[in-house]
């Protein structure tokens, strides 16, 4: 068993997790979904203090940029398995480990000696929006999904708050967490494959967008992760014009020259911020797996399990008694009929 909360160490080139157990640890620590990858798994035998480290960006580790504060997040889910053979048991634990690396501010100074007048420092910083990416059902405002079936209609939703700026969703990829990436939204913010994701629809605030999708999966994996870049622009200063919402589909074909101009604007304007967003893990079931999460019509509540034998015995006893009474009544009726017939003669 674990003794206390593991300690996360964010080093320059790797991410480490220190785990202390109440008894000598015999088991394995590995990245979720990478138990068979030796570079992502470490075995332990009779250790009390255990350190597990991963190079940044390896073993499916997610890398997400942040604008407030400005920096990069590295995230990975680590499994602590107490079974030496690597089986998952009730004693095992999973930890979603995060390390944030703040970008240093670049300060350029130039000294000009004019006079000895005292200078008062005045400074302020703009609060950057926080952005989220989720997959929902029953509409863009429906509940967030953790699993779905192949073919289900779902809605991808991107949202930033507060709504003081504008956003462009671009460069979206779907991955199985094992290095297999596929683009679903391009650099200009247009869908690349209508079979996987529809074109994005933006709200009037330009800080919320959604797209519909028919759930799909990789042939050899049930896990899906979606990642995107969100470009933030100063809406009130007119810096979102020709940036968002993007011209896609038929509009894109009609304005190739304007799109090229927009692309140049997006590439050259360095005053905007970009943020990486990602969905939580989405478990996708194909038709053969649908029964795993469907309720069975023969399920019995757990509370009734201890008294289930007594209920069965009672039902059988009542059935036997009822049957005996019916047979006895029929025999009695036959006797009465025989006696009435004899009396008549």
mmCIF file of C-alpha atoms in Angstrom:
data_model
loop_
_atom_site.group_PDB
_atom_site.id
_atom_site.type_symbol
_atom_site.label_atom_id
_atom_site.label_comp_id
_atom_site.label_asym_id
_atom_site.label_seq_id
_atom_site.Cartn_x
_atom_site.Cartn_y
_atom_site.Cartn_z
ATOM 1 C CA UNK A 1 0.000 0.000 0.000
ATOM 2 C CA UNK A 2 1.065 3.577 -0.595
ATOM 3 C CA UNK A 3 2.224 5.653 2.341
ATOM 4 C CA UNK A 4 1.115 9.200 1.652
ATOM 5 C CA UNK A 5 0.862 11.077 -1.626
ATOM 6 C CA UNK A 6 3.578 10.546 -4.241
ATOM 7 C CA UNK A 7 5.875 13.488 -4.919
ATOM 8 C CA UNK A 8 6.232 14.903 -8.423
ATOM 9 C CA UNK A 9 9.639 16.206 -9.495
ATOM 10 C CA UNK A 10 9.775 18.375 -12.633
ATOM 11 C CA UNK A 11 13.378 18.242 -13.814
ATOM 12 C CA UNK A 12 14.943 19.972 -16.791
ATOM 13 C CA UNK A 13 14.724 17.011 -19.149
ATOM 14 C CA UNK A 14 12.437 14.544 -17.416
ATOM 15 C CA UNK A 15 9.452 14.077 -15.140
ATOM 16 C CA UNK A 16 9.862 11.963 -11.996
ATOM 17 C CA UNK A 17 7.498 10.430 -9.443
ATOM 18 C CA UNK A 18 8.707 9.424 -5.963
ATOM 19 C CA UNK A 19 6.523 6.765 -4.345
ATOM 20 C CA UNK A 20 6.784 5.545 -0.747
ATOM 21 C CA UNK A 21 5.102 2.302 0.308
ATOM 22 C CA UNK A 22 4.350 0.973 3.789
ATOM 23 C CA UNK A 23 5.994 -2.364 2.925
ATOM 24 C CA UNK A 24 8.801 -3.297 0.512
ATOM 25 C CA UNK A 25 7.427 -2.685 -2.970
ATOM 26 C CA UNK A 26 7.270 -5.557 -5.428
ATOM 27 C CA UNK A 27 5.512 -4.526 -8.600
ATOM 28 C CA UNK A 28 5.620 -2.320 -11.675
ATOM 29 C CA UNK A 29 5.190 1.348 -12.517
ATOM 30 C CA UNK A 30 4.302 2.188 -16.101
ATOM 31 C CA UNK A 31 2.505 4.681 -18.331
ATOM 32 C CA UNK A 32 -1.159 3.859 -18.893
ATOM 33 C CA UNK A 33 -1.514 1.838 -22.083
ATOM 34 C CA UNK A 34 2.255 1.199 -22.310
ATOM 35 C CA UNK A 35 2.664 -1.751 -19.932
ATOM 36 C CA UNK A 36 4.430 -3.842 -22.589
ATOM 37 C CA UNK A 37 6.804 -1.062 -23.634
ATOM 38 C CA UNK A 38 10.011 -1.591 -21.661
ATOM 39 C CA UNK A 39 11.038 2.038 -22.095
ATOM 40 C CA UNK A 40 7.822 3.128 -20.342
ATOM 41 C CA UNK A 41 7.770 0.465 -17.595
ATOM 42 C CA UNK A 42 9.987 -0.107 -14.599
ATOM 43 C CA UNK A 43 9.901 -3.144 -12.290
ATOM 44 C CA UNK A 44 10.712 -3.072 -8.576
ATOM 45 C CA UNK A 45 11.525 -5.743 -5.990
ATOM 46 C CA UNK A 46 11.647 -5.231 -2.218
ATOM 47 C CA UNK A 47 12.039 -1.460 -2.382
ATOM 48 C CA UNK A 48 10.660 0.941 0.194
ATOM 49 C CA UNK A 49 11.296 4.166 -1.693
ATOM 50 C CA UNK A 50 10.820 4.102 -5.447
ATOM 51 C CA UNK A 51 11.510 6.704 -8.091
ATOM 52 C CA UNK A 52 10.043 6.513 -11.569
ATOM 53 C CA UNK A 53 11.158 8.957 -14.267
ATOM 54 C CA UNK A 54 10.266 9.631 -17.897
ATOM 55 C CA UNK A 55 11.998 11.832 -20.491
ATOM 56 C CA UNK A 56 9.798 14.774 -21.425
ATOM 57 C CA UNK A 57 7.588 14.055 -24.422
ATOM 58 C CA UNK A 58 8.133 10.276 -24.425
ATOM 59 C CA UNK A 59 5.667 7.383 -23.946
ATOM 60 C CA UNK A 60 2.672 9.320 -25.241
ATOM 61 C CA UNK A 61 3.201 12.214 -22.821
ATOM 62 C CA UNK A 62 0.980 15.154 -23.760
ATOM 63 C CA UNK A 63 2.498 18.582 -24.355
ATOM 64 C CA UNK A 64 0.115 21.531 -24.077
ATOM 65 C CA UNK A 65 1.028 25.198 -24.288
ATOM 66 C CA UNK A 66 -0.514 27.699 -21.894
ATOM 67 C CA UNK A 67 -0.966 31.458 -22.320
ATOM 68 C CA UNK A 68 -1.837 32.267 -18.711
ATOM 69 C CA UNK A 69 0.645 31.764 -17.248
ATOM 70 C CA UNK A 70 2.802 31.480 -20.353
ATOM 71 C CA UNK A 71 4.545 28.136 -20.558
ATOM 72 C CA UNK A 72 4.183 24.437 -21.391
ATOM 73 C CA UNK A 73 2.338 21.645 -19.566
ATOM 74 C CA UNK A 74 3.531 18.039 -19.760
ATOM 75 C CA UNK A 75 0.935 15.458 -18.663
ATOM 76 C CA UNK A 76 0.903 11.674 -18.396
ATOM 77 C CA UNK A 77 -1.080 9.011 -16.527
ATOM 78 C CA UNK A 78 1.065 6.613 -14.492
ATOM 79 C CA UNK A 79 -0.115 3.264 -13.082
ATOM 80 C CA UNK A 80 1.389 1.857 -9.857
ATOM 81 C CA UNK A 81 0.789 -1.908 -9.951
ATOM 82 C CA UNK A 82 1.443 -3.971 -6.828
ATOM 83 C CA UNK A 83 1.327 -7.293 -8.679
ATOM 84 C CA UNK A 84 4.777 -8.512 -9.819
ATOM 85 C CA UNK A 85 3.312 -10.022 -13.001
ATOM 86 C CA UNK A 86 1.694 -6.738 -13.997
ATOM 87 C CA UNK A 87 -1.958 -7.637 -13.380
ATOM 88 C CA UNK A 88 -4.264 -4.773 -12.372
ATOM 89 C CA UNK A 89 -5.803 -5.363 -8.925
ATOM 90 C CA UNK A 90 -7.899 -3.375 -6.460
ATOM 91 C CA UNK A 91 -4.757 -2.220 -4.639
ATOM 92 C CA UNK A 92 -3.283 -0.496 -7.686
ATOM 93 C CA UNK A 93 -3.383 3.273 -8.153
ATOM 94 C CA UNK A 94 -3.405 5.612 -11.148
ATOM 95 C CA UNK A 95 -1.980 9.145 -11.052
ATOM 96 C CA UNK A 96 -2.413 11.904 -13.626
ATOM 97 C CA UNK A 97 0.950 13.637 -13.358
ATOM 98 C CA UNK A 98 1.468 17.208 -14.567
ATOM 99 C CA UNK A 99 4.586 19.342 -14.846
ATOM 100 C CA UNK A 100 4.413 23.005 -15.835
ATOM 101 C CA UNK A 101 7.419 24.790 -17.265
ATOM 102 C CA UNK A 102 7.029 28.574 -17.340
ATOM 103 C CA UNK A 103 8.601 30.443 -20.219
ATOM 104 C CA UNK A 104 11.041 33.146 -19.116
ATOM 105 C CA UNK A 105 10.124 36.693 -20.084
ATOM 106 C CA UNK A 106 12.358 38.158 -22.760
ATOM 107 C CA UNK A 107 13.383 41.632 -21.617
ATOM 108 C CA UNK A 108 15.345 43.951 -23.919
ATOM 109 C CA UNK A 109 16.731 47.105 -22.310
ATOM 110 C CA UNK A 110 18.487 50.168 -23.629
ATOM 111 C CA UNK A 111 19.909 52.840 -21.327
ATOM 112 C CA UNK A 112 19.565 56.515 -22.216
ATOM 113 C CA UNK A 113 20.963 58.965 -19.676
ATOM 114 C CA UNK A 114 18.964 62.207 -19.938
ATOM 115 C CA UNK A 115 18.370 63.537 -16.447
ATOM 116 C CA UNK A 116 18.124 62.484 -12.841
ATOM 117 C CA UNK A 117 14.318 62.808 -12.693
ATOM 118 C CA UNK A 118 12.931 59.930 -10.554
ATOM 119 C CA UNK A 119 11.015 57.323 -12.560
ATOM 120 C CA UNK A 120 7.891 55.618 -11.277
ATOM 121 C CA UNK A 121 7.302 52.108 -12.567
ATOM 122 C CA UNK A 122 3.757 51.493 -13.847
ATOM 123 C CA UNK A 123 2.832 48.053 -15.080
ATOM 124 C CA UNK A 124 -0.178 45.901 -15.773
ATOM 125 C CA UNK A 125 -0.809 42.581 -17.406
ATOM 126 C CA UNK A 126 -3.844 41.386 -19.352
ATOM 127 C CA UNK A 127 -5.579 38.334 -17.916
ATOM 128 C CA UNK A 128 -5.496 35.688 -20.645
ATOM 129 C CA UNK A 129 -8.572 33.536 -21.283
ATOM 130 C CA UNK A 130 -8.720 29.895 -20.223
ATOM 131 C CA UNK A 131 -9.714 27.462 -22.944
ATOM 132 C CA UNK A 132 -11.219 23.969 -22.815
ATOM 133 C CA UNK A 133 -11.904 21.228 -25.356
ATOM 134 C CA UNK A 134 -14.599 18.618 -24.691
ATOM 135 C CA UNK A 135 -16.622 15.954 -26.508
ATOM 136 C CA UNK A 136 -20.354 15.965 -25.667
ATOM 137 C CA UNK A 137 -23.563 14.141 -26.520
ATOM 138 C CA UNK A 138 -27.143 15.366 -27.099
ATOM 139 C CA UNK A 139 -25.909 18.685 -28.500
ATOM 140 C CA UNK A 140 -23.131 21.248 -27.929
ATOM 141 C CA UNK A 141 -24.447 21.928 -24.427
ATOM 142 C CA UNK A 142 -24.914 18.272 -23.473
ATOM 143 C CA UNK A 143 -22.968 16.249 -20.906
ATOM 144 C CA UNK A 144 -19.307 15.444 -21.450
ATOM 145 C CA UNK A 145 -18.538 11.949 -22.733
ATOM 146 C CA UNK A 146 -16.055 9.434 -21.380
ATOM 147 C CA UNK A 147 -17.098 6.568 -23.681
ATOM 148 C CA UNK A 148 -19.164 6.160 -26.837
ATOM 149 C CA UNK A 149 -20.106 3.609 -29.492
ATOM 150 C CA UNK A 150 -18.889 3.630 -33.071
ATOM 151 C CA UNK A 151 -21.410 5.576 -35.163
ATOM 152 C CA UNK A 152 -22.828 7.663 -32.299
ATOM 153 C CA UNK A 153 -23.330 11.361 -33.043
ATOM 154 C CA UNK A 154 -21.230 13.533 -30.731
ATOM 155 C CA UNK A 155 -20.284 17.193 -30.581
ATOM 156 C CA UNK A 156 -16.782 18.622 -30.229
ATOM 157 C CA UNK A 157 -16.852 21.886 -28.272
ATOM 158 C CA UNK A 158 -14.109 24.493 -27.890
ATOM 159 C CA UNK A 159 -14.677 27.327 -25.420
ATOM 160 C CA UNK A 160 -12.572 30.138 -23.935
ATOM 161 C CA UNK A 161 -13.572 32.410 -21.043
ATOM 162 C CA UNK A 162 -13.969 35.291 -20.464
ATOM 163 C CA UNK A 163 -15.311 36.387 -23.852
ATOM 164 C CA UNK A 164 -13.143 39.485 -24.277
ATOM 165 C CA UNK A 165 -11.135 38.211 -27.235
ATOM 166 C CA UNK A 166 -11.659 36.049 -30.307
ATOM 167 C CA UNK A 167 -10.385 32.563 -31.094
ATOM 168 C CA UNK A 168 -9.501 30.401 -34.065
ATOM 169 C CA UNK A 169 -9.421 26.619 -33.638
ATOM 170 C CA UNK A 170 -6.737 25.094 -35.859
ATOM 171 C CA UNK A 171 -4.281 22.218 -36.283
ATOM 172 C CA UNK A 172 -6.401 19.521 -34.622
ATOM 173 C CA UNK A 173 -5.242 15.916 -34.512
ATOM 174 C CA UNK A 174 -6.725 12.655 -33.311
ATOM 175 C CA UNK A 175 -4.398 10.066 -31.804
ATOM 176 C CA UNK A 176 -4.647 6.698 -30.128
ATOM 177 C CA UNK A 177 -2.014 7.710 -27.576
ATOM 178 C CA UNK A 178 0.522 5.437 -29.211
ATOM 179 C CA UNK A 179 1.983 7.816 -31.777
ATOM 180 C CA UNK A 180 -0.644 7.348 -34.505
ATOM 181 C CA UNK A 181 -1.799 10.898 -35.412
ATOM 182 C CA UNK A 182 -4.332 11.995 -38.027
ATOM 183 C CA UNK A 183 -5.200 15.623 -38.870
ATOM 184 C CA UNK A 184 -8.899 16.588 -38.629
ATOM 185 C CA UNK A 185 -8.574 20.430 -38.739
ATOM 186 C CA UNK A 186 -5.879 22.224 -40.763
ATOM 187 C CA UNK A 187 -3.805 25.368 -40.201
ATOM 188 C CA UNK A 188 -6.589 27.633 -41.494
ATOM 189 C CA UNK A 189 -9.179 26.139 -39.134
ATOM 190 C CA UNK A 190 -11.011 24.045 -41.758
ATOM 191 C CA UNK A 191 -11.994 20.392 -41.392
ATOM 192 C CA UNK A 192 -9.799 18.035 -43.406
ATOM 193 C CA UNK A 193 -12.085 15.000 -43.441
ATOM 194 C CA UNK A 194 -15.904 15.455 -43.339
ATOM 195 C CA UNK A 195 -16.318 11.761 -42.516
ATOM 196 C CA UNK A 196 -14.529 12.363 -39.196
ATOM 197 C CA UNK A 197 -15.448 15.952 -38.278
ATOM 198 C CA UNK A 198 -17.774 18.577 -39.748
ATOM 199 C CA UNK A 199 -16.833 22.206 -40.337
ATOM 200 C CA UNK A 200 -16.719 24.280 -37.150
ATOM 201 C CA UNK A 201 -19.563 26.649 -36.247
ATOM 202 C CA UNK A 202 -18.594 29.730 -34.206
ATOM 203 C CA UNK A 203 -20.791 31.657 -31.793
ATOM 204 C CA UNK A 204 -21.223 35.402 -32.254
ATOM 205 C CA UNK A 205 -18.777 35.959 -29.370
ATOM 206 C CA UNK A 206 -16.023 34.172 -31.367
ATOM 207 C CA UNK A 207 -15.044 32.452 -28.106
ATOM 208 C CA UNK A 208 -17.043 29.245 -28.549
ATOM 209 C CA UNK A 209 -17.204 26.813 -31.452
ATOM 210 C CA UNK A 210 -18.576 23.345 -32.053
ATOM 211 C CA UNK A 211 -18.572 20.624 -34.708
ATOM 212 C CA UNK A 212 -20.473 17.363 -35.054
ATOM 213 C CA UNK A 213 -18.905 13.963 -35.611
ATOM 214 C CA UNK A 214 -19.826 10.326 -36.032
ATOM 215 C CA UNK A 215 -17.753 8.377 -33.499
ATOM 216 C CA UNK A 216 -14.923 6.394 -35.063
ATOM 217 C CA UNK A 217 -11.947 4.433 -33.766
ATOM 218 C CA UNK A 218 -8.595 3.040 -34.790
ATOM 219 C CA UNK A 219 -8.710 -0.564 -35.969
ATOM 220 C CA UNK A 220 -6.503 -1.877 -33.149
ATOM 221 C CA UNK A 221 -7.216 0.589 -30.322
ATOM 222 C CA UNK A 222 -10.253 1.624 -28.260
ATOM 223 C CA UNK A 223 -8.714 4.887 -27.054
ATOM 224 C CA UNK A 224 -8.993 8.291 -28.703
ATOM 225 C CA UNK A 225 -7.401 11.618 -27.792
ATOM 226 C CA UNK A 226 -8.030 14.913 -29.598
ATOM 227 C CA UNK A 227 -5.631 17.877 -29.483
ATOM 228 C CA UNK A 228 -5.941 21.339 -31.041
ATOM 229 C CA UNK A 229 -4.294 24.736 -31.127
ATOM 230 C CA UNK A 230 -6.392 27.785 -30.267
ATOM 231 C CA UNK A 231 -5.294 31.153 -31.653
ATOM 232 C CA UNK A 232 -6.414 34.138 -29.558
ATOM 233 C CA UNK A 233 -6.771 37.590 -31.107
ATOM 234 C CA UNK A 234 -7.748 41.062 -29.888
ATOM 235 C CA UNK A 235 -11.367 41.334 -31.015
ATOM 236 C CA UNK A 236 -11.978 44.846 -29.713
ATOM 237 C CA UNK A 237 -8.903 46.145 -31.538
ATOM 238 C CA UNK A 238 -10.052 44.714 -34.859
ATOM 239 C CA UNK A 239 -7.271 42.126 -34.959
ATOM 240 C CA UNK A 240 -9.665 39.192 -35.449
ATOM 241 C CA UNK A 241 -10.779 40.321 -38.894
ATOM 242 C CA UNK A 242 -9.631 37.983 -41.653
ATOM 243 C CA UNK A 243 -8.574 35.523 -38.925
ATOM 244 C CA UNK A 244 -11.766 34.088 -37.445
ATOM 245 C CA UNK A 245 -14.210 32.666 -38.276
ATOM 246 C CA UNK A 246 -12.351 30.985 -41.130
ATOM 247 C CA UNK A 247 -13.621 30.649 -44.708
ATOM 248 C CA UNK A 248 -14.032 26.947 -45.410
ATOM 249 C CA UNK A 249 -15.844 24.705 -47.857
ATOM 250 C CA UNK A 250 -17.381 26.551 -50.810
ATOM 251 C CA UNK A 251 -16.332 29.930 -49.405
ATOM 252 C CA UNK A 252 -12.759 28.737 -49.345
ATOM 253 C CA UNK A 253 -12.826 27.814 -53.033
ATOM 254 C CA UNK A 254 -14.324 31.198 -53.950
ATOM 255 C CA UNK A 255 -11.656 33.165 -52.092
ATOM 256 C CA UNK A 256 -8.336 31.413 -52.600
ATOM 257 C CA UNK A 257 -6.564 34.748 -52.900
ATOM 258 C CA UNK A 258 -8.110 36.063 -49.695
ATOM 259 C CA UNK A 259 -7.214 32.852 -47.909
ATOM 260 C CA UNK A 260 -3.618 33.254 -49.003
ATOM 261 C CA UNK A 261 -3.713 36.772 -47.607
ATOM 262 C CA UNK A 262 -5.268 35.470 -44.389
ATOM 263 C CA UNK A 263 -2.588 32.805 -44.128
ATOM 264 C CA UNK A 264 0.093 35.475 -44.458
ATOM 265 C CA UNK A 265 -1.639 37.537 -41.768
ATOM 266 C CA UNK A 266 -1.798 34.547 -39.434
ATOM 267 C CA UNK A 267 1.845 33.698 -39.992
ATOM 268 C CA UNK A 268 3.209 37.226 -39.606
ATOM 269 C CA UNK A 269 1.124 38.529 -36.698
ATOM 270 C CA UNK A 270 3.101 37.681 -33.564
ATOM 271 C CA UNK A 271 0.936 39.683 -31.147
ATOM 272 C CA UNK A 272 -1.614 36.884 -30.841
ATOM 273 C CA UNK A 273 -1.368 33.985 -28.408
ATOM 274 C CA UNK A 274 -1.683 30.286 -29.093
ATOM 275 C CA UNK A 275 -2.843 27.675 -26.600
ATOM 276 C CA UNK A 276 -2.857 23.893 -26.861
ATOM 277 C CA UNK A 277 -6.007 22.112 -25.684
ATOM 278 C CA UNK A 278 -6.859 18.420 -25.461
ATOM 279 C CA UNK A 279 -9.834 16.237 -24.611
ATOM 280 C CA UNK A 280 -9.863 13.630 -21.901
ATOM 281 C CA UNK A 281 -9.431 10.024 -22.972
ATOM 282 C CA UNK A 282 -12.442 8.788 -24.956
ATOM 283 C CA UNK A 283 -13.132 5.048 -24.814
ATOM 284 C CA UNK A 284 -14.745 3.900 -28.057
ATOM 285 C CA UNK A 285 -16.616 0.593 -28.312
ATOM 286 C CA UNK A 286 -17.251 -1.180 -31.578
ATOM 287 C CA UNK A 287 -20.432 -3.269 -32.115
ATOM 288 C CA UNK A 288 -18.793 -6.381 -30.628
ATOM 289 C CA UNK A 289 -18.030 -4.530 -27.390
ATOM 290 C CA UNK A 290 -21.328 -2.707 -26.869
ATOM 291 C CA UNK A 291 -22.661 -5.319 -24.480
ATOM 292 C CA UNK A 292 -19.835 -4.600 -22.049
ATOM 293 C CA UNK A 293 -21.443 -1.363 -20.851
ATOM 294 C CA UNK A 294 -25.104 -2.186 -21.558
ATOM 295 C CA UNK A 295 -27.269 -3.189 -18.583
ATOM 296 C CA UNK A 296 -28.351 -6.827 -18.639
ATOM 297 C CA UNK A 297 -32.072 -7.590 -18.193
ATOM 298 C CA UNK A 298 -31.058 -10.422 -15.837
ATOM 299 C CA UNK A 299 -28.948 -8.293 -13.497
ATOM 300 C CA UNK A 300 -29.683 -8.714 -9.790
ATOM 301 C CA UNK A 301 -29.042 -5.860 -7.334
ATOM 302 C CA UNK A 302 -26.051 -6.524 -5.110
ATOM 303 C CA UNK A 303 -28.131 -6.036 -1.940
ATOM 304 C CA UNK A 304 -30.332 -9.010 -2.883
ATOM 305 C CA UNK A 305 -27.479 -11.460 -3.382
ATOM 306 C CA UNK A 306 -27.284 -12.618 0.316
ATOM 307 C CA UNK A 307 -31.031 -13.334 0.463
ATOM 308 C CA UNK A 308 -31.349 -14.717 -3.068
ATOM 309 C CA UNK A 309 -31.199 -18.404 -1.926
ATOM 310 C CA UNK A 310 -33.923 -17.770 0.687
ATOM 311 C CA UNK A 311 -36.102 -16.091 -1.952
ATOM 312 C CA UNK A 312 -35.678 -19.065 -4.311
ATOM 313 C CA UNK A 313 -36.515 -21.572 -1.538
ATOM 314 C CA UNK A 314 -39.610 -19.573 -0.598
ATOM 315 C CA UNK A 315 -40.799 -19.405 -4.209
ATOM 316 C CA UNK A 316 -40.270 -23.168 -4.691
ATOM 317 C CA UNK A 317 -42.068 -23.968 -1.403
ATOM 318 C CA UNK A 318 -45.046 -21.801 -2.302
ATOM 319 C CA UNK A 319 -45.215 -23.450 -5.708
ATOM 320 C CA UNK A 320 -45.209 -26.946 -4.172
ATOM 321 C CA UNK A 321 -47.857 -26.066 -1.574
ATOM 322 C CA UNK A 322 -50.079 -24.393 -4.151
ATOM 323 C CA UNK A 323 -49.798 -27.376 -6.494
ATOM 324 C CA UNK A 324 -50.645 -29.804 -3.649
ATOM 325 C CA UNK A 325 -53.732 -27.802 -2.668
ATOM 326 C CA UNK A 326 -54.964 -27.719 -6.242
ATOM 327 C CA UNK A 327 -54.505 -31.492 -6.655
ATOM 328 C CA UNK A 328 -56.205 -32.198 -3.329
ATOM 329 C CA UNK A 329 -59.148 -30.019 -4.273
ATOM 330 C CA UNK A 330 -59.498 -31.846 -7.579
ATOM 331 C CA UNK A 331 -59.456 -35.248 -5.781
ATOM 332 C CA UNK A 332 -62.066 -34.042 -3.303
ATOM 333 C CA UNK A 333 -64.289 -32.895 -6.143
ATOM 334 C CA UNK A 334 -64.051 -36.297 -7.839
ATOM 335 C CA UNK A 335 -65.051 -38.055 -4.574
ATOM 336 C CA UNK A 336 -68.081 -35.798 -4.190
ATOM 337 C CA UNK A 337 -69.129 -36.498 -7.766
ATOM 338 C CA UNK A 338 -68.895 -40.267 -7.160
ATOM 339 C CA UNK A 339 -70.969 -40.014 -3.954
ATOM 340 C CA UNK A 340 -73.643 -37.904 -5.649
ATOM 341 C CA UNK A 341 -73.872 -40.430 -8.486
ATOM 342 C CA UNK A 342 -74.314 -43.355 -6.025
ATOM 343 C CA UNK A 343 -77.022 -41.500 -4.111
ATOM 344 C CA UNK A 344 -78.899 -40.826 -7.324
ATOM 345 C CA UNK A 345 -79.049 -44.501 -8.221
#
